[in-house]
Amino acid sequence: MYSFDTLDADLLATKFFIPISSHELIPRPRLSSQLARCVHYPLTLLSAPAGFGKTTLLSQWLKQVPASTAVIWLSLDETDNNLRQFWRYVFTALERRFPGSSQQALSLLQAGQPLESKQLAHLLTNAIQSEQKPCILVLDDYHVIQRSEIHEVFCLVLRHPPSCMHLVLTSRTDPPWPLARLRARGQLLELRDKQFSCTPEEATVFCEKSMNLFLAKEDMQHLFQTTEGWITGLQLFALALQQEHEPRRKLPTLHSKHRYVLDYLTEEVLRQQPEQVQAFLLHTSILKRLHPALCEAVTGQSNGQEMLEHLERANLFLVGLDSQHCWYRYHHLFARMLHSHLQRVCAPLIPSLHQRASHWYAEQGNLWEAIAHALQARDWPWAIALLERATRAISYLPALGLTTLQDWLQHFPVEVLHSNPRLCFLYAASLEYYPAQMESWLQKAEAAIQSQPATEDAGTLPQAELADLQGQIAMYRAFNARRQGLAHEALTLCEQAEGLLAPDNYSTRARIAEIRSNAYRNLCQSERAYQAALQASQLAHKAEDLAASIKYLLTAALPLFDRGQLHQIWELSCQAIELAHNLDETKLLVMCWVYDYQARTLIERYQLDEAHTILQKALRLGEQFAFAPYLIPGYALSIYLALLRGELEEARYAFQQASTWAESSGAEGQKAWQAEIEKIYFWQATSDLQSALRWETSVKTQNHQQNYDWNYAVTLGLAWLRLTQQQPGEALELLHPLLEENLCNKKWGHSIELLVPQAYAYLQQQKPELALQTLDRAIAYAEPEGYIAAFIWGGEPIAELLQQLKARQPTTTSFINTILEACEQARRRKGFSASLPDMLPTQFSQELLSSRELEVLQLLAQGASNQEIADALVLSLNTVKGYVSIILGKLGVSNRTQAVLRAHETGLLAEKL
């Protein structure tokens, strides 16, 4: 009989101990909560490359496991591929926890008797369930196990796993087990590298608590982006920075060149690979993305697919980019290390590697990647040729990324850049959001044109191309003029540009038509704006630029929204969807706006569930591309829709998302978020008057006289704010001029949105007849296109007016009934739309006012003057005036009398003092 007391000297007792971290561990509750589910699965797999913290996380979590669950740990290494030794360790670990459970197996192993896989599986099953209590068996670093005989035993056990067994593996590679079958049966819990990557918050805590490294927020963000949340990378960088007196100055230099990271990765990964794998890793390190055919073109070998599959199985820091297993990339830090090594061992080879990649991408039609590699190869003629091919479709430059274009151009030597008019023009185009700098480069382009010889020598542009380029320069000047509100000047420049352009330059002609459309819209010439945008779409289609064609269809929808023509907007969006069937996958981003416009149309018609489905498609697409210019208005629209559906928590989530994307998008994002009226609706729903008042202060400091859409949204938001503060006169002062302008310009969609709050304002002024007349006008504009949602915001008072109109206007009874049915749906939803949004709830929390403010309010209610309050509370007169001003603001009123009334109405003051 084998006795545990006679433990052989060749078994290391430390392999049975749960590792202890050498530094303070950071809490990772999101992962701990997932690990806690392992007691519901026979197998849990923690699979990630080296250094992602698998063992640390698991050992940390196991401390939380209750004593009623047995925990058995075994650390593995390469020597455990000896069959007898491996099973001796496994059964010894079980015997230590469950005395007597594994004596038979250990005796057989001690005797050297060969054991079949089925017999071992039976012995293992019996040992685990010997005490009929939950058992977590951890095999750490299982990737070192290569023997198929060992794998076979576990596969047999997992066919009919004991109910109490919870096997947990940490591994850099997936074991050759039937994972797909286990996954399909719901018997496998998986945590992979994406989940092990730290969040920004966890990275900060790790550096500060574990590594005693405190960095500024922006420096911490830089470090996080560099490591992609890789915990070992964070630790190694932190070790390096700890030695610096001024870590911030050292931080930008810490990439894969740093010796700590290089030593770790080289020792642990690169040097362990066969020479063929090393060569593949090094040569492909120049690539941002890996495809089998691309890798073959770069390496000159024919085994790209085989090598990528090997790297994926080996968890060699390879990240899959699609579900078809066609595209991959290396972990950023790993890629930098590989490239650094490549530069040391065979730097002369690098330009030719980039040239091969560039030509492969050019053959595939991916000119952007082709350009990037041509520049890295410093092959200037080839790079210029690619740039000219890629950027003839001017309308698509913003989608390329203007900063990227600018970065590319900065690769060129100054003498090459300034002597080439096309490159100067492209540099101007890359400064689209900086009009003054753009004009400077447009002038450089003109100077380069003038310096071109009259004869068409080799290396110079033909005269026809120079004229076309001058037309493009005029187009950008028209763009700048329109953006500055100089619509007439923009139209003149558009005409000038068209006279210079080559007849077949459809892309630039399309862009000119778009500029003309926006200029006409600025001049309130909506039909011309609509027709010009349609022309832009047709021209882009001729240029075979489907993304631009769809974009211009959406431009055509803008004057339709102004005029309230929902049916035509829907038809345009359907045309766009038809075009998108042939759209390249990389350009699908434009579909965010298509789905968004469809959702807006459905919302206006109060088809809320259908709108929700379509809007979610838009948001998912925007998130996939991390496209903040859409996600800000997209999540704002989601607020509006959620409130209509009575989903306040969904509205809160959308509000947070819109705010987050705006904060990450700089001044332009903040400006876009500032003008979203949905914020006002949300603050009304949550009775958050203070946020609304802060917003009012911020928008009043802005000056966007030339931006009609911004001014319209802000004015409408301020009008609703005045109504919730019971200030109908001020609301009407805001609404009246804007309404007259929209009616004059036949902007019926906006007019409906303005007439509803105007009707409500008349109700607040006790002018029911004017309210009825105003609402009647809104009905007349709304009925042809089925506008409904705008009427919901007025709540019960508007619904009562509709009932009165129904009695007076039999001819509109059907449409009024439709609106009333929507009002009833809103009431049943118990949503924000069931009554007028009001930031002044029936009961205020006492926390709204401070204790001192409540004392001042009590004295105000007693009729005390400011001086009397100052004397009673021993305050200065100016301090009392300040308190009174704060109280009026918090209560949303404009004078002392209104404040006292509001305080009584909402319970801040008792009825009798």
PDB file of C-alpha atoms in Angstrom, residues 398-612:
ATOM      1  CA  PRO A 398     -12.401  62.498 -45.026  1.00  0.00           C
ATOM      2  CA  ALA A 399     -13.121  58.780 -44.812  1.00  0.00           C
ATOM      3  CA  LEU A 400      -9.425  58.104 -45.385  1.00  0.00           C
ATOM      4  CA  GLY A 401      -8.574  60.247 -42.400  1.00  0.00           C
ATOM      5  CA  LEU A 402      -7.136  63.678 -42.957  1.00  0.00           C
ATOM      6  CA  THR A 403      -4.583  63.287 -40.193  1.00  0.00           C
ATOM      7  CA  THR A 404      -3.398  60.075 -41.825  1.00  0.00           C
ATOM      8  CA  LEU A 405      -3.050  61.867 -45.156  1.00  0.00           C
ATOM      9  CA  GLN A 406      -1.092  64.641 -43.481  1.00  0.00           C
ATOM     10  CA  ASP A 407       1.181  62.137 -41.758  1.00  0.00           C
ATOM     11  CA  TRP A 408       1.877  60.449 -45.072  1.00  0.00           C
ATOM     12  CA  LEU A 409       2.730  63.720 -46.783  1.00  0.00           C
ATOM     13  CA  GLN A 410       5.128  64.611 -44.006  1.00  0.00           C
ATOM     14  CA  HIS A 411       7.170  61.534 -44.913  1.00  0.00           C
ATOM     15  CA  PHE A 412       8.238  63.203 -48.155  1.00  0.00           C
ATOM     16  CA  PRO A 413      11.403  65.301 -48.258  1.00  0.00           C
ATOM     17  CA  VAL A 414      10.540  69.020 -48.297  1.00  0.00           C
ATOM     18  CA  GLU A 415      11.982  69.533 -51.788  1.00  0.00           C
ATOM     19  CA  VAL A 416       9.828  66.712 -53.173  1.00  0.00           C
ATOM     20  CA  LEU A 417       6.725  68.004 -51.417  1.00  0.00           C
ATOM     21  CA  HIS A 418       6.959  71.691 -52.421  1.00  0.00           C
ATOM     22  CA  SER A 419       7.861  71.024 -56.036  1.00  0.00           C
ATOM     23  CA  ASN A 420       4.829  68.826 -56.650  1.00  0.00           C
ATOM     24  CA  PRO A 421       1.541  70.803 -57.023  1.00  0.00           C
ATOM     25  CA  ARG A 422      -0.545  67.701 -56.467  1.00  0.00           C
ATOM     26  CA  LEU A 423       1.173  66.955 -53.135  1.00  0.00           C
ATOM     27  CA  CYS A 424       0.747  70.592 -52.024  1.00  0.00           C
ATOM     28  CA  PHE A 425      -2.936  70.393 -52.880  1.00  0.00           C
ATOM     29  CA  LEU A 426      -3.319  67.158 -50.929  1.00  0.00           C
ATOM     30  CA  TYR A 427      -1.616  68.777 -47.954  1.00  0.00           C
ATOM     31  CA  ALA A 428      -4.206  71.562 -48.181  1.00  0.00           C
ATOM     32  CA  ALA A 429      -6.977  68.952 -48.318  1.00  0.00           C
ATOM     33  CA  SER A 430      -5.592  67.322 -45.157  1.00  0.00           C
ATOM     34  CA  LEU A 431      -6.185  70.657 -43.353  1.00  0.00           C
ATOM     35  CA  GLU A 432      -9.904  70.672 -44.103  1.00  0.00           C
ATOM     36  CA  TYR A 433     -10.830  71.793 -40.595  1.00  0.00           C
ATOM     37  CA  TYR A 434      -8.244  74.600 -40.509  1.00  0.00           C
ATOM     38  CA  PRO A 435      -9.315  77.156 -43.159  1.00  0.00           C
ATOM     39  CA  ALA A 436      -6.385  79.563 -42.775  1.00  0.00           C
ATOM     40  CA  GLN A 437      -3.742  76.823 -42.981  1.00  0.00           C
ATOM     41  CA  MET A 438      -5.603  75.223 -45.850  1.00  0.00           C
ATOM     42  CA  GLU A 439      -5.515  78.479 -47.824  1.00  0.00           C
ATOM     43  CA  SER A 440      -1.759  78.721 -47.234  1.00  0.00           C
ATOM     44  CA  TRP A 441      -1.188  75.315 -48.835  1.00  0.00           C
ATOM     45  CA  LEU A 442      -3.622  76.065 -51.641  1.00  0.00           C
ATOM     46  CA  GLN A 443      -1.408  79.036 -52.440  1.00  0.00           C
ATOM     47  CA  LYS A 444       1.673  76.766 -52.351  1.00  0.00           C
ATOM     48  CA  ALA A 445      -0.089  74.478 -54.810  1.00  0.00           C
ATOM     49  CA  GLU A 446      -0.783  77.430 -57.118  1.00  0.00           C
ATOM     50  CA  ALA A 447       2.872  78.489 -56.859  1.00  0.00           C
ATOM     51  CA  ALA A 448       3.988  74.966 -57.754  1.00  0.00           C
ATOM     52  CA  ILE A 449       1.644  75.050 -60.764  1.00  0.00           C
ATOM     53  CA  GLN A 450       3.162  78.358 -61.911  1.00  0.00           C
ATOM     54  CA  SER A 451       6.665  76.916 -61.599  1.00  0.00           C
ATOM     55  CA  GLN A 452       5.830  74.025 -63.912  1.00  0.00           C
ATOM     56  CA  PRO A 453       7.509  74.363 -67.343  1.00  0.00           C
ATOM     57  CA  ALA A 454       5.261  75.238 -70.269  1.00  0.00           C
ATOM     58  CA  THR A 455       6.441  72.129 -72.103  1.00  0.00           C
ATOM     59  CA  GLU A 456       5.274  68.776 -70.773  1.00  0.00           C
ATOM     60  CA  ASP A 457       8.585  67.263 -69.754  1.00  0.00           C
ATOM     61  CA  ALA A 458       8.926  63.915 -68.037  1.00  0.00           C
ATOM     62  CA  GLY A 459       7.989  64.202 -64.376  1.00  0.00           C
ATOM     63  CA  THR A 460       5.704  67.235 -64.863  1.00  0.00           C
ATOM     64  CA  LEU A 461       1.934  67.294 -64.965  1.00  0.00           C
ATOM     65  CA  PRO A 462       0.210  67.821 -68.343  1.00  0.00           C
ATOM     66  CA  GLN A 463      -1.493  71.185 -68.801  1.00  0.00           C
ATOM     67  CA  ALA A 464      -4.948  69.601 -68.738  1.00  0.00           C
ATOM     68  CA  GLU A 465      -4.179  68.046 -65.355  1.00  0.00           C
ATOM     69  CA  LEU A 466      -2.869  71.356 -64.038  1.00  0.00           C
ATOM     70  CA  ALA A 467      -6.141  73.064 -65.067  1.00  0.00           C
ATOM     71  CA  ASP A 468      -8.095  70.298 -63.373  1.00  0.00           C
ATOM     72  CA  LEU A 469      -6.022  70.781 -60.237  1.00  0.00           C
ATOM     73  CA  GLN A 470      -6.825  74.506 -60.289  1.00  0.00           C
ATOM     74  CA  GLY A 471     -10.491  73.537 -60.426  1.00  0.00           C
ATOM     75  CA  GLN A 472     -10.029  71.400 -57.320  1.00  0.00           C
ATOM     76  CA  ILE A 473      -8.332  74.316 -55.586  1.00  0.00           C
ATOM     77  CA  ALA A 474     -11.373  76.487 -56.399  1.00  0.00           C
ATOM     78  CA  MET A 475     -13.632  73.734 -55.061  1.00  0.00           C
ATOM     79  CA  TYR A 476     -11.902  73.829 -51.672  1.00  0.00           C
ATOM     80  CA  ARG A 477     -12.180  77.610 -51.575  1.00  0.00           C
ATOM     81  CA  ALA A 478     -15.904  77.216 -52.207  1.00  0.00           C
ATOM     82  CA  PHE A 479     -16.035  74.717 -49.354  1.00  0.00           C
ATOM     83  CA  ASN A 480     -14.357  77.197 -46.996  1.00  0.00           C
ATOM     84  CA  ALA A 481     -16.677  80.021 -48.042  1.00  0.00           C
ATOM     85  CA  ARG A 482     -19.798  77.915 -47.480  1.00  0.00           C
ATOM     86  CA  ARG A 483     -18.548  76.794 -44.087  1.00  0.00           C
ATOM     87  CA  GLN A 484     -18.054  80.429 -43.079  1.00  0.00           C
ATOM     88  CA  GLY A 485     -21.652  81.226 -44.044  1.00  0.00           C
ATOM     89  CA  LEU A 486     -20.688  83.004 -47.288  1.00  0.00           C
ATOM     90  CA  ALA A 487     -23.219  81.138 -49.401  1.00  0.00           C
ATOM     91  CA  HIS A 488     -23.224  83.489 -52.406  1.00  0.00           C
ATOM     92  CA  GLU A 489     -19.418  83.514 -52.593  1.00  0.00           C
ATOM     93  CA  ALA A 490     -19.419  79.732 -52.351  1.00  0.00           C
ATOM     94  CA  LEU A 491     -21.805  79.463 -55.304  1.00  0.00           C
ATOM     95  CA  THR A 492     -19.591  81.761 -57.402  1.00  0.00           C
ATOM     96  CA  LEU A 493     -16.502  79.670 -56.615  1.00  0.00           C
ATOM     97  CA  CYS A 494     -18.408  76.479 -57.457  1.00  0.00           C
ATOM     98  CA  GLU A 495     -19.136  77.875 -60.910  1.00  0.00           C
ATOM     99  CA  GLN A 496     -15.476  78.847 -61.339  1.00  0.00           C
ATOM    100  CA  ALA A 497     -14.312  75.392 -60.295  1.00  0.00           C
ATOM    101  CA  GLU A 498     -16.612  73.624 -62.745  1.00  0.00           C
ATOM    102  CA  GLY A 499     -15.181  75.693 -65.595  1.00  0.00           C
ATOM    103  CA  LEU A 500     -11.667  74.398 -64.862  1.00  0.00           C
ATOM    104  CA  LEU A 501     -12.306  70.755 -64.069  1.00  0.00           C
ATOM    105  CA  ALA A 502     -11.833  67.919 -66.512  1.00  0.00           C
ATOM    106  CA  PRO A 503     -15.217  66.727 -67.814  1.00  0.00           C
ATOM    107  CA  ASP A 504     -14.686  63.244 -66.393  1.00  0.00           C
ATOM    108  CA  ASN A 505     -13.602  64.370 -62.916  1.00  0.00           C
ATOM    109  CA  TYR A 506     -16.890  63.162 -61.495  1.00  0.00           C
ATOM    110  CA  SER A 507     -15.665  62.924 -57.908  1.00  0.00           C
ATOM    111  CA  THR A 508     -14.769  66.612 -57.601  1.00  0.00           C
ATOM    112  CA  ARG A 509     -17.886  67.627 -59.549  1.00  0.00           C
ATOM    113  CA  ALA A 510     -19.917  65.617 -57.054  1.00  0.00           C
ATOM    114  CA  ARG A 511     -18.245  67.429 -54.169  1.00  0.00           C
ATOM    115  CA  ILE A 512     -19.012  70.778 -55.828  1.00  0.00           C
ATOM    116  CA  ALA A 513     -22.661  69.782 -56.164  1.00  0.00           C
ATOM    117  CA  GLU A 514     -22.720  68.924 -52.466  1.00  0.00           C
ATOM    118  CA  ILE A 515     -21.227  72.326 -51.563  1.00  0.00           C
ATOM    119  CA  ARG A 516     -23.823  73.973 -53.767  1.00  0.00           C
ATOM    120  CA  SER A 517     -26.596  71.987 -52.032  1.00  0.00           C
ATOM    121  CA  ASN A 518     -25.450  73.142 -48.589  1.00  0.00           C
ATOM    122  CA  ALA A 519     -25.137  76.741 -49.798  1.00  0.00           C
ATOM    123  CA  TYR A 520     -28.677  76.677 -51.174  1.00  0.00           C
ATOM    124  CA  ARG A 521     -29.885  75.234 -47.864  1.00  0.00           C
ATOM    125  CA  ASN A 522     -28.173  78.104 -46.046  1.00  0.00           C
ATOM    126  CA  LEU A 523     -30.133  80.448 -48.345  1.00  0.00           C
ATOM    127  CA  CYS A 524     -33.358  78.526 -47.535  1.00  0.00           C
ATOM    128  CA  GLN A 525     -33.715  77.416 -51.156  1.00  0.00           C
ATOM    129  CA  SER A 526     -34.665  73.869 -50.232  1.00  0.00           C
ATOM    130  CA  GLU A 527     -35.710  72.587 -53.666  1.00  0.00           C
ATOM    131  CA  ARG A 528     -32.429  73.722 -55.211  1.00  0.00           C
ATOM    132  CA  ALA A 529     -30.562  72.198 -52.270  1.00  0.00           C
ATOM    133  CA  TYR A 530     -32.395  68.912 -52.806  1.00  0.00           C
ATOM    134  CA  GLN A 531     -31.749  68.788 -56.549  1.00  0.00           C
ATOM    135  CA  ALA A 532     -28.063  69.698 -56.168  1.00  0.00           C
ATOM    136  CA  ALA A 533     -27.556  66.874 -53.654  1.00  0.00           C
ATOM    137  CA  LEU A 534     -29.235  64.384 -55.987  1.00  0.00           C
ATOM    138  CA  GLN A 535     -26.890  65.543 -58.751  1.00  0.00           C
ATOM    139  CA  ALA A 536     -23.940  64.996 -56.387  1.00  0.00           C
ATOM    140  CA  SER A 537     -25.096  61.436 -55.737  1.00  0.00           C
ATOM    141  CA  GLN A 538     -25.440  60.713 -59.463  1.00  0.00           C
ATOM    142  CA  LEU A 539     -21.968  62.101 -60.191  1.00  0.00           C
ATOM    143  CA  ALA A 540     -20.423  60.045 -57.394  1.00  0.00           C
ATOM    144  CA  HIS A 541     -22.120  56.984 -58.823  1.00  0.00           C
ATOM    145  CA  LYS A 542     -20.490  57.768 -62.186  1.00  0.00           C
ATOM    146  CA  ALA A 543     -17.182  57.957 -60.347  1.00  0.00           C
ATOM    147  CA  GLU A 544     -17.948  54.468 -58.987  1.00  0.00           C
ATOM    148  CA  ASP A 545     -17.770  55.816 -55.453  1.00  0.00           C
ATOM    149  CA  LEU A 546     -20.813  54.168 -53.887  1.00  0.00           C
ATOM    150  CA  ALA A 547     -20.020  55.406 -50.370  1.00  0.00           C
ATOM    151  CA  ALA A 548     -19.986  59.014 -51.593  1.00  0.00           C
ATOM    152  CA  SER A 549     -23.142  58.422 -53.635  1.00  0.00           C
ATOM    153  CA  ILE A 550     -24.929  57.244 -50.497  1.00  0.00           C
ATOM    154  CA  LYS A 551     -23.506  60.147 -48.501  1.00  0.00           C
ATOM    155  CA  TYR A 552     -24.912  62.659 -50.994  1.00  0.00           C
ATOM    156  CA  LEU A 553     -28.314  60.958 -50.919  1.00  0.00           C
ATOM    157  CA  LEU A 554     -28.281  61.672 -47.201  1.00  0.00           C
ATOM    158  CA  THR A 555     -27.351  65.291 -47.963  1.00  0.00           C
ATOM    159  CA  ALA A 556     -30.480  65.403 -50.116  1.00  0.00           C
ATOM    160  CA  ALA A 557     -32.488  64.240 -47.095  1.00  0.00           C
ATOM    161  CA  LEU A 558     -31.565  67.348 -45.091  1.00  0.00           C
ATOM    162  CA  PRO A 559     -33.831  69.805 -46.990  1.00  0.00           C
ATOM    163  CA  LEU A 560     -36.503  67.091 -46.903  1.00  0.00           C
ATOM    164  CA  PHE A 561     -36.276  67.012 -43.122  1.00  0.00           C
ATOM    165  CA  ASP A 562     -36.608  70.806 -43.166  1.00  0.00           C
ATOM    166  CA  ARG A 563     -39.775  70.507 -45.233  1.00  0.00           C
ATOM    167  CA  GLY A 564     -41.084  67.591 -43.217  1.00  0.00           C
ATOM    168  CA  GLN A 565     -41.255  65.219 -46.171  1.00  0.00           C
ATOM    169  CA  LEU A 566     -40.940  61.921 -44.328  1.00  0.00           C
ATOM    170  CA  HIS A 567     -42.095  59.745 -47.238  1.00  0.00           C
ATOM    171  CA  GLN A 568     -39.346  61.034 -49.524  1.00  0.00           C
ATOM    172  CA  ILE A 569     -36.743  60.656 -46.783  1.00  0.00           C
ATOM    173  CA  TRP A 570     -37.759  57.022 -46.406  1.00  0.00           C
ATOM    174  CA  GLU A 571     -37.528  56.488 -50.162  1.00  0.00           C
ATOM    175  CA  LEU A 572     -34.032  58.024 -50.248  1.00  0.00           C
ATOM    176  CA  SER A 573     -32.885  55.781 -47.404  1.00  0.00           C
ATOM    177  CA  CYS A 574     -34.206  52.722 -49.266  1.00  0.00           C
ATOM    178  CA  GLN A 575     -32.262  53.801 -52.359  1.00  0.00           C
ATOM    179  CA  ALA A 576     -29.169  54.103 -50.189  1.00  0.00           C
ATOM    180  CA  ILE A 577     -29.667  50.579 -48.835  1.00  0.00           C
ATOM    181  CA  GLU A 578     -29.960  49.269 -52.383  1.00  0.00           C
ATOM    182  CA  LEU A 579     -26.674  50.930 -53.294  1.00  0.00           C
ATOM    183  CA  ALA A 580     -25.043  49.535 -50.161  1.00  0.00           C
ATOM    184  CA  HIS A 581     -25.495  45.948 -51.372  1.00  0.00           C
ATOM    185  CA  ASN A 582     -22.431  46.485 -53.556  1.00  0.00           C
ATOM    186  CA  LEU A 583     -20.533  48.575 -51.028  1.00  0.00           C
ATOM    187  CA  ASP A 584     -17.053  47.541 -49.972  1.00  0.00           C
ATOM    188  CA  GLU A 585     -17.053  46.319 -46.377  1.00  0.00           C
ATOM    189  CA  THR A 586     -14.498  48.932 -45.345  1.00  0.00           C
ATOM    190  CA  LYS A 587     -16.860  51.749 -46.386  1.00  0.00           C
ATOM    191  CA  LEU A 588     -19.991  50.560 -44.595  1.00  0.00           C
ATOM    192  CA  LEU A 589     -19.620  53.342 -42.050  1.00  0.00           C
ATOM    193  CA  VAL A 590     -21.860  55.618 -44.121  1.00  0.00           C
ATOM    194  CA  MET A 591     -24.737  53.232 -43.359  1.00  0.00           C
ATOM    195  CA  CYS A 592     -24.845  54.569 -39.796  1.00  0.00           C
ATOM    196  CA  TRP A 593     -26.545  57.671 -41.163  1.00  0.00           C
ATOM    197  CA  VAL A 594     -28.859  55.701 -43.446  1.00  0.00           C
ATOM    198  CA  TYR A 595     -30.204  53.650 -40.540  1.00  0.00           C
ATOM    199  CA  ASP A 596     -30.278  56.770 -38.393  1.00  0.00           C
ATOM    200  CA  TYR A 597     -32.476  58.650 -40.882  1.00  0.00           C
ATOM    201  CA  GLN A 598     -34.814  55.693 -41.117  1.00  0.00           C
ATOM    202  CA  ALA A 599     -35.046  55.578 -37.335  1.00  0.00           C
ATOM    203  CA  ARG A 600     -35.799  59.320 -37.177  1.00  0.00           C
ATOM    204  CA  THR A 601     -38.563  58.903 -39.747  1.00  0.00           C
ATOM    205  CA  LEU A 602     -40.126  56.021 -37.818  1.00  0.00           C
ATOM    206  CA  ILE A 603     -39.896  57.931 -34.534  1.00  0.00           C
ATOM    207  CA  GLU A 604     -41.734  60.918 -35.996  1.00  0.00           C
ATOM    208  CA  ARG A 605     -44.491  58.526 -37.070  1.00  0.00           C
ATOM    209  CA  TYR A 606     -44.447  56.978 -33.592  1.00  0.00           C
ATOM    210  CA  GLN A 607     -43.418  53.530 -34.819  1.00  0.00           C
ATOM    211  CA  LEU A 608     -41.162  53.172 -31.827  1.00  0.00           C
ATOM    212  CA  ASP A 609     -40.338  49.460 -31.762  1.00  0.00           C
ATOM    213  CA  GLU A 610     -39.372  49.446 -35.436  1.00  0.00           C
ATOM    214  CA  ALA A 611     -37.294  52.574 -34.864  1.00  0.00           C
ATOM    215  CA  HIS A 612     -35.518  50.939 -31.935  1.00  0.00           C
TER     216      HIS A 612
END
